[in-house]
mmCIF file of C-alpha atoms in Angstrom:
data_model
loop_
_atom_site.group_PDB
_atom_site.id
_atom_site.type_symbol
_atom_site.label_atom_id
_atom_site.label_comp_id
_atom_site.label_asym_id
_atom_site.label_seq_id
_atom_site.Cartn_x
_atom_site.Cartn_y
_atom_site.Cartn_z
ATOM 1 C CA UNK M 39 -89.686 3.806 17.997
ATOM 2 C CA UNK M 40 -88.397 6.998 17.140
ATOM 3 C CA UNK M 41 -91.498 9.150 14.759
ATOM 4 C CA UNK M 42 -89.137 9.912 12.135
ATOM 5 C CA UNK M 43 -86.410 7.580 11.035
ATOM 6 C CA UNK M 44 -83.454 8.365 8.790
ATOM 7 C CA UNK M 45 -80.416 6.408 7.854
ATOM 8 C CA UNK M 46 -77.678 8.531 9.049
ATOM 9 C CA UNK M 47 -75.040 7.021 6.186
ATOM 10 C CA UNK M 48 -72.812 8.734 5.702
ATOM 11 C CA UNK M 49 -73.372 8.635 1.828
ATOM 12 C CA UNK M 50 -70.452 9.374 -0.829
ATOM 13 C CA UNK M 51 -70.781 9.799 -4.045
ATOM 14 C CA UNK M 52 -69.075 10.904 -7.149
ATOM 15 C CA UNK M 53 -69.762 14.049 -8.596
ATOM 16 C CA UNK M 54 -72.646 14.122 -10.927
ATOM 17 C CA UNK M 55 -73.846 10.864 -9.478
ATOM 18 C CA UNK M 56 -77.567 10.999 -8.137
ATOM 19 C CA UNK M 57 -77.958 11.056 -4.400
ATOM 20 C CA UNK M 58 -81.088 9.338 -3.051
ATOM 21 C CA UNK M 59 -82.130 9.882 0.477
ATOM 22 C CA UNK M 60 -85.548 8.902 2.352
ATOM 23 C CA UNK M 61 -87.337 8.934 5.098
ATOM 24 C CA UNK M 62 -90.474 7.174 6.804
ATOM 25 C CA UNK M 63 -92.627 8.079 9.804
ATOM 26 C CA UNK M 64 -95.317 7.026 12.286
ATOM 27 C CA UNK M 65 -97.699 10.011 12.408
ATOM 28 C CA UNK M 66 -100.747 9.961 9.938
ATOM 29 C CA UNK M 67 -101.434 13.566 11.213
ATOM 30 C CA UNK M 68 -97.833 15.027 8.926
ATOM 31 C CA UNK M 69 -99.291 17.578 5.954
ATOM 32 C CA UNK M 70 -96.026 19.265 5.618
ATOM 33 C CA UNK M 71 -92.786 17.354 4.233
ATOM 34 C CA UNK M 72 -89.801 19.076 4.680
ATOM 35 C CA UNK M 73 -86.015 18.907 3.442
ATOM 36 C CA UNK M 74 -83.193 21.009 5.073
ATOM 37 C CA UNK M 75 -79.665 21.192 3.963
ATOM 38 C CA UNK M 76 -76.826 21.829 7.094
ATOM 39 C CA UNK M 77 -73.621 22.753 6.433
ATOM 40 C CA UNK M 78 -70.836 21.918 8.471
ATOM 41 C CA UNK M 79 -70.817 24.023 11.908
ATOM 42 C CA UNK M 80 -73.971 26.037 10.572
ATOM 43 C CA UNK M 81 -77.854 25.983 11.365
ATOM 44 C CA UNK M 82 -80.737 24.066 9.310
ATOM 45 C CA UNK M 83 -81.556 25.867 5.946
ATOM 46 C CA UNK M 84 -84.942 24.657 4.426
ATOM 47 C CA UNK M 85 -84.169 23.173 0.899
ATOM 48 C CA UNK M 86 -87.587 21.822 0.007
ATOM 49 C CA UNK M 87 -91.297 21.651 1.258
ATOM 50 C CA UNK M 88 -94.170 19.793 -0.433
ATOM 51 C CA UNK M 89 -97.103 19.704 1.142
ATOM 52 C CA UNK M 90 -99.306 15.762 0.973
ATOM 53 C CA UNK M 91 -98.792 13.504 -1.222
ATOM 54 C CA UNK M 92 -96.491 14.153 -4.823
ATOM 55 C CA UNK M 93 -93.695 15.201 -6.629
ATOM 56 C CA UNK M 94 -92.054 18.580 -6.366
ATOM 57 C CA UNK M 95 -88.679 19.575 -8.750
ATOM 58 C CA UNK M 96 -86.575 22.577 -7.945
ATOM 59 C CA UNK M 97 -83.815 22.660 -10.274
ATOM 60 C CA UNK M 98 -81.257 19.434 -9.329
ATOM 61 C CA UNK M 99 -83.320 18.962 -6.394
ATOM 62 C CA UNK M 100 -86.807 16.591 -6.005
ATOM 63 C CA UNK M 101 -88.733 15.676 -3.439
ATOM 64 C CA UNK M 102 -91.302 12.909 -3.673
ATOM 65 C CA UNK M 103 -94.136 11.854 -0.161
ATOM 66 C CA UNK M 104 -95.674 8.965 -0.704
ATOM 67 C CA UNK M 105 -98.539 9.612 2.023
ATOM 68 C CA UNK M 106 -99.944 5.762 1.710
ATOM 69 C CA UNK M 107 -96.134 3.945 2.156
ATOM 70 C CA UNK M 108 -95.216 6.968 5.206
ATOM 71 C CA UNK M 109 -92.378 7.254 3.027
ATOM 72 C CA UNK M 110 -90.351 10.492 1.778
ATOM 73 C CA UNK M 111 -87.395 10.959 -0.481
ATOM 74 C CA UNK M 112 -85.033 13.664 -2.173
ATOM 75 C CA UNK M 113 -83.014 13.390 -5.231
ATOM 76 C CA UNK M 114 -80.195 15.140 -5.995
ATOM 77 C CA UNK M 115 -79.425 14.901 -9.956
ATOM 78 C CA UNK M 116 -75.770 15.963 -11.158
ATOM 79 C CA UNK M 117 -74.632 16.395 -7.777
ATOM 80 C CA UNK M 118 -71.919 18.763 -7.004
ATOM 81 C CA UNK M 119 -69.156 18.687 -4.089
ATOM 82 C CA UNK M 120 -71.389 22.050 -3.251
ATOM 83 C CA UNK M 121 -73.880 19.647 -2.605
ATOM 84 C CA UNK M 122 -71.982 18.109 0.096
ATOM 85 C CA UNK M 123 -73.929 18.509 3.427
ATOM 86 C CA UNK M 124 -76.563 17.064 6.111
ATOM 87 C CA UNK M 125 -79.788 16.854 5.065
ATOM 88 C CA UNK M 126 -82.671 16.340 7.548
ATOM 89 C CA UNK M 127 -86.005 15.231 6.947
ATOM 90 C CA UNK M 128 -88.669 17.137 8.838
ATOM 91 C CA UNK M 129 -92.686 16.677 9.121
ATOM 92 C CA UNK M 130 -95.171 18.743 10.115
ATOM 93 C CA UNK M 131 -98.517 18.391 11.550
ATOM 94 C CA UNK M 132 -99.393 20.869 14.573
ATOM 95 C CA UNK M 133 -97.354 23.676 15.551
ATOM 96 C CA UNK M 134 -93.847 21.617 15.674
ATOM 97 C CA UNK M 135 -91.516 19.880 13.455
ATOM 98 C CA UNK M 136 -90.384 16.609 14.187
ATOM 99 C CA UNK M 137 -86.741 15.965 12.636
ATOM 100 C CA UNK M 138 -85.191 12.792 11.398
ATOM 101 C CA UNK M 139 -81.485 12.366 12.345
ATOM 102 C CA UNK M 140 -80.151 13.759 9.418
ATOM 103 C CA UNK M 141 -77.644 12.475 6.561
ATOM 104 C CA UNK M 142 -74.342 12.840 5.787
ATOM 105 C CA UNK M 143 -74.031 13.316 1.808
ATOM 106 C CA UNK M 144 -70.105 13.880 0.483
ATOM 107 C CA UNK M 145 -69.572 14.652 -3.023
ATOM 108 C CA UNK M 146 -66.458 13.663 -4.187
ATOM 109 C CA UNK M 147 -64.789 15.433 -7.192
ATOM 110 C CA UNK N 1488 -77.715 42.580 10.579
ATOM 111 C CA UNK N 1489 -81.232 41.039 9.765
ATOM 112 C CA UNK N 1490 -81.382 37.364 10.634
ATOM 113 C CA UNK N 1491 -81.395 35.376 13.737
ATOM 114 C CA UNK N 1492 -78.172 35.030 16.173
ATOM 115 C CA UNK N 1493 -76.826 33.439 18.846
ATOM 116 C CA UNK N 1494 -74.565 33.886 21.593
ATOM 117 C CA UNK N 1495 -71.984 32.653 22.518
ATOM 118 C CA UNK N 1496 -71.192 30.160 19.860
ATOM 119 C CA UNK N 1497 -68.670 28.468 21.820
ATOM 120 C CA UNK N 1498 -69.068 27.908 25.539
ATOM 121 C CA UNK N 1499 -67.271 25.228 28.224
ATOM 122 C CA UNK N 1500 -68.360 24.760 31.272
ATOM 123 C CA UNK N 1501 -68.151 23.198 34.246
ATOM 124 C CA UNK N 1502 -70.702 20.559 35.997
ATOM 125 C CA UNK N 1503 -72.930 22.599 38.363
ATOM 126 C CA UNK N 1504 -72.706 26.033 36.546
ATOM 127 C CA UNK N 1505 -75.701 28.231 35.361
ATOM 128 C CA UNK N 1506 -75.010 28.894 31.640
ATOM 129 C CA UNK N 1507 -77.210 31.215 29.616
ATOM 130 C CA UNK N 1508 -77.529 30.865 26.147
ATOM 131 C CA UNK N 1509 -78.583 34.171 23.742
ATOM 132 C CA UNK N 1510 -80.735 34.267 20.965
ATOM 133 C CA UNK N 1511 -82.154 37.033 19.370
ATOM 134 C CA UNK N 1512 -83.896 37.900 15.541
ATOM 135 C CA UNK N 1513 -85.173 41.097 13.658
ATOM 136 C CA UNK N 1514 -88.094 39.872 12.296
ATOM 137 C CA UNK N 1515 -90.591 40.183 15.054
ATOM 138 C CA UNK N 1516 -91.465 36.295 13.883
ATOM 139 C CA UNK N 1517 -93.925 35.486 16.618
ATOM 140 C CA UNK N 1518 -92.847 32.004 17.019
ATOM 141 C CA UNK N 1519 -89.446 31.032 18.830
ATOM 142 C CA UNK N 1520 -87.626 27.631 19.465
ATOM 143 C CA UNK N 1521 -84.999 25.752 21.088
ATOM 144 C CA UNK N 1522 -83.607 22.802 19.959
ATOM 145 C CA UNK N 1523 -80.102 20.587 20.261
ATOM 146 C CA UNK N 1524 -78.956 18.435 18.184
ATOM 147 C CA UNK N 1525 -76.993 15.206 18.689
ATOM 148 C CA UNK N 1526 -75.619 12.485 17.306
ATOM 149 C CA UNK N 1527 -78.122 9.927 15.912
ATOM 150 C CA UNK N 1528 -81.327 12.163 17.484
ATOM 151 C CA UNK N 1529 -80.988 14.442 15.124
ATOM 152 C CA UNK N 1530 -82.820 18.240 16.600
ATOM 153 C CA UNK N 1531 -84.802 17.736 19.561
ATOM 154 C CA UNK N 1532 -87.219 20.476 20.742
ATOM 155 C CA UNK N 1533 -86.563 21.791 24.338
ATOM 156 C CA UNK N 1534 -88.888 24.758 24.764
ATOM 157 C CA UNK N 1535 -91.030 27.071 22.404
ATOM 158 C CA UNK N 1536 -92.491 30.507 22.494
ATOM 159 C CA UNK N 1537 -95.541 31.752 20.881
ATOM 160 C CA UNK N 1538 -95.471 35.360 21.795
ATOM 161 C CA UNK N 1539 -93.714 37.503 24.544
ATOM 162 C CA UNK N 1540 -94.512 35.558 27.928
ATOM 163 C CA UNK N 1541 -95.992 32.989 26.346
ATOM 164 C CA UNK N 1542 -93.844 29.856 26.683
ATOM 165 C CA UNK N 1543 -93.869 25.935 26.291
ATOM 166 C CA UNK N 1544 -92.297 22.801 27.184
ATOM 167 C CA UNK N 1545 -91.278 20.634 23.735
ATOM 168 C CA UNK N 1546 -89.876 16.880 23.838
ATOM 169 C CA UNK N 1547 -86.641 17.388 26.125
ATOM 170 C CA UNK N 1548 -87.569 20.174 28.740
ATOM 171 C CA UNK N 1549 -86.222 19.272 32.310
ATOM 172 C CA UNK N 1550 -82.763 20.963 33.336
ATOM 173 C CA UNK N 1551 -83.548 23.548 30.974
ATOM 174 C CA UNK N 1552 -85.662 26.961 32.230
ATOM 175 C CA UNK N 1553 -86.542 29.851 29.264
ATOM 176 C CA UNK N 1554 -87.981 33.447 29.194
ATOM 177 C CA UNK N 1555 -89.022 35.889 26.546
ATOM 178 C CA UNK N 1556 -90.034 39.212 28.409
ATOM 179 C CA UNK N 1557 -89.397 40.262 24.650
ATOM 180 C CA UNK N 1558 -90.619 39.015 21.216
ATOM 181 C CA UNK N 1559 -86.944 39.463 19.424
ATOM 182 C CA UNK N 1560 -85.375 37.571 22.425
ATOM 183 C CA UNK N 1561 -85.552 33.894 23.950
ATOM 184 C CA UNK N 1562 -83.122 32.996 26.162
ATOM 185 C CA UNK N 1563 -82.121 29.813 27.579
ATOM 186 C CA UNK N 1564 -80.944 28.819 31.164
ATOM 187 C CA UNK N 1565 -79.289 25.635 31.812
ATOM 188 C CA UNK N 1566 -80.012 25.894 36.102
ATOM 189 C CA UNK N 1567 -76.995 23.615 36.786
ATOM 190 C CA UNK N 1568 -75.014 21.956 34.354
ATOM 191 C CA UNK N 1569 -74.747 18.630 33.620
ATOM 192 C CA UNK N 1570 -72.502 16.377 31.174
ATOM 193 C CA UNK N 1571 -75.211 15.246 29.795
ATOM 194 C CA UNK N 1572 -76.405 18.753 28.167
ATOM 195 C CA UNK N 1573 -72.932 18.996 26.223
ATOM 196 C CA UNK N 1574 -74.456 19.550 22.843
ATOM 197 C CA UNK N 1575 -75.393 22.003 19.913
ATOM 198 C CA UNK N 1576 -78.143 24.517 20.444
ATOM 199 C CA UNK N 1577 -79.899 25.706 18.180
ATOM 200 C CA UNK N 1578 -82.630 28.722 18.151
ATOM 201 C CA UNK N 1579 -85.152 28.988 15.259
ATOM 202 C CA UNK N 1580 -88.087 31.600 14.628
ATOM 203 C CA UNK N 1581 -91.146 31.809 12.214
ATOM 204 C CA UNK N 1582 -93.716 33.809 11.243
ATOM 205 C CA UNK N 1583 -96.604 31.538 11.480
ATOM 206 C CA UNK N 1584 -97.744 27.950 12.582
ATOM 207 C CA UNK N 1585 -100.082 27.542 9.544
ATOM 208 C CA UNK N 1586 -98.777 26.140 6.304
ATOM 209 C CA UNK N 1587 -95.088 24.949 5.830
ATOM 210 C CA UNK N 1588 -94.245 26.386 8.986
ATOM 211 C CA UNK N 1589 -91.092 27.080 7.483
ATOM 212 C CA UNK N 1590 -88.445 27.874 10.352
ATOM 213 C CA UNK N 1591 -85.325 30.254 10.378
ATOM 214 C CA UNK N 1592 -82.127 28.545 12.140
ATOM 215 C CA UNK N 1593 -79.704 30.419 13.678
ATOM 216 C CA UNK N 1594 -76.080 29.329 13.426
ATOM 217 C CA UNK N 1595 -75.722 27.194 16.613
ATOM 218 C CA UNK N 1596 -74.217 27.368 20.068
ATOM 219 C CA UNK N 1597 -71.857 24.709 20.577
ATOM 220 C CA UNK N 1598 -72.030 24.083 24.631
ATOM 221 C CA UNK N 1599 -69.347 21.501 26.311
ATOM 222 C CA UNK N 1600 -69.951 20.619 30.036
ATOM 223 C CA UNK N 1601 -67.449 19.254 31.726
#
């Protein structure tokens, strides 16, 4: 069993729809909660980062950890075809990341 | 330019061959890492620095050999190439461990063995 699971979709959606993505894991030991955004043919970009248990809003963008369930999740309110990307869960607890397997989003205009 | 690269971004090989792949940032982050990503594992950690010299295995090590005689460089050596190790390689850096341990991505090194 894999310490970080992620449905890979892919997901499409209709512009200004809400996108919902989630993740759970294994490891108690995870502080950090991570969301990063990948763009076709380019490297990870961190979105997101809340640290334990809670809500964080950046603009369109929330995360929500739910430390007791193991269970992670990003919104993405009024989503734009900008918008379409990867995006990979990621946990931290030591000195390395452990990734989930990212996914697809596609915002359709 | 500031930032974190990699080089080449394309390579193909052949089965057998020693391929080197660059990486290289400007902000003396202390921290390096190799990762590739595939298809349903998402980014898998090969190797990781903490300092000049100072280098560790991560979750998918063997056939894969790295350096860093430097802090703003981390190279990595595939000995002999297999098919197996076609992928996307990625190099990240950070400042520090502690916190989010945010990490800088560079923009990938797509590697096809044949």
């Amino acid at each position: 069993q894999k310490e970080v699971e992620q449905d890979p979709g892919p997901l499409s959606v209709p512009e200004g729809a809400i996108v919902s993505l989630n993740c759970t894991y294994s490891n108690s030991a995870f502080q950090y909660f991570m969301w990063y955004r990948q763009y076709s043919r380019k490297g990870p970009e961190l979105l997101m980062y809340t640290y334990s248990s809670g809500n964080k809003e950046d603009g369109r963008f929330t995360a929500q950890v739910d430390k007791s369930s193991k269970y992670i999740s990003l919104f993405i309110r009024d989503s734009q075809p900008s918008d379409s990307a990867t995006y990979l869960c990621a946990m931290s607890g030591d000195y390395k990341l452990s990734f989930g397997a990212g996914t697809t989003v596609t915002v359709r205009a | 330019d500031a930032g974190i690269t990699q080089s080449p971004r394309y390579k193909i090989t052949e089965t057998g061959r020693q391929v080197t792949l660059m990486c290289h940032q400007t902000w003396s982050h202390s921290y390096m890492f190799w990762y590739r990503q595939d298809l349903g594992h998402g980014l898998r950690l090969i190797y990781y620095s903490a300092a000049a010299d100072i280098t560790d295995k991560g979750e998918v090590p063997d056939g894969y050999v790295v350096s860093r005689s430097k802090t703003e460089n981390f190279p990595l050596t595939l000995e002999s190439a297999t098919r197996s190790q076609t992928s996307v390689y990625f190099c990240a850096s950070t400042r520090t461990l502690t916190g989010s341990n945010e990490q800088f991505f560079g923009p990938g090194t797509r590697l096809t063995v044949l």
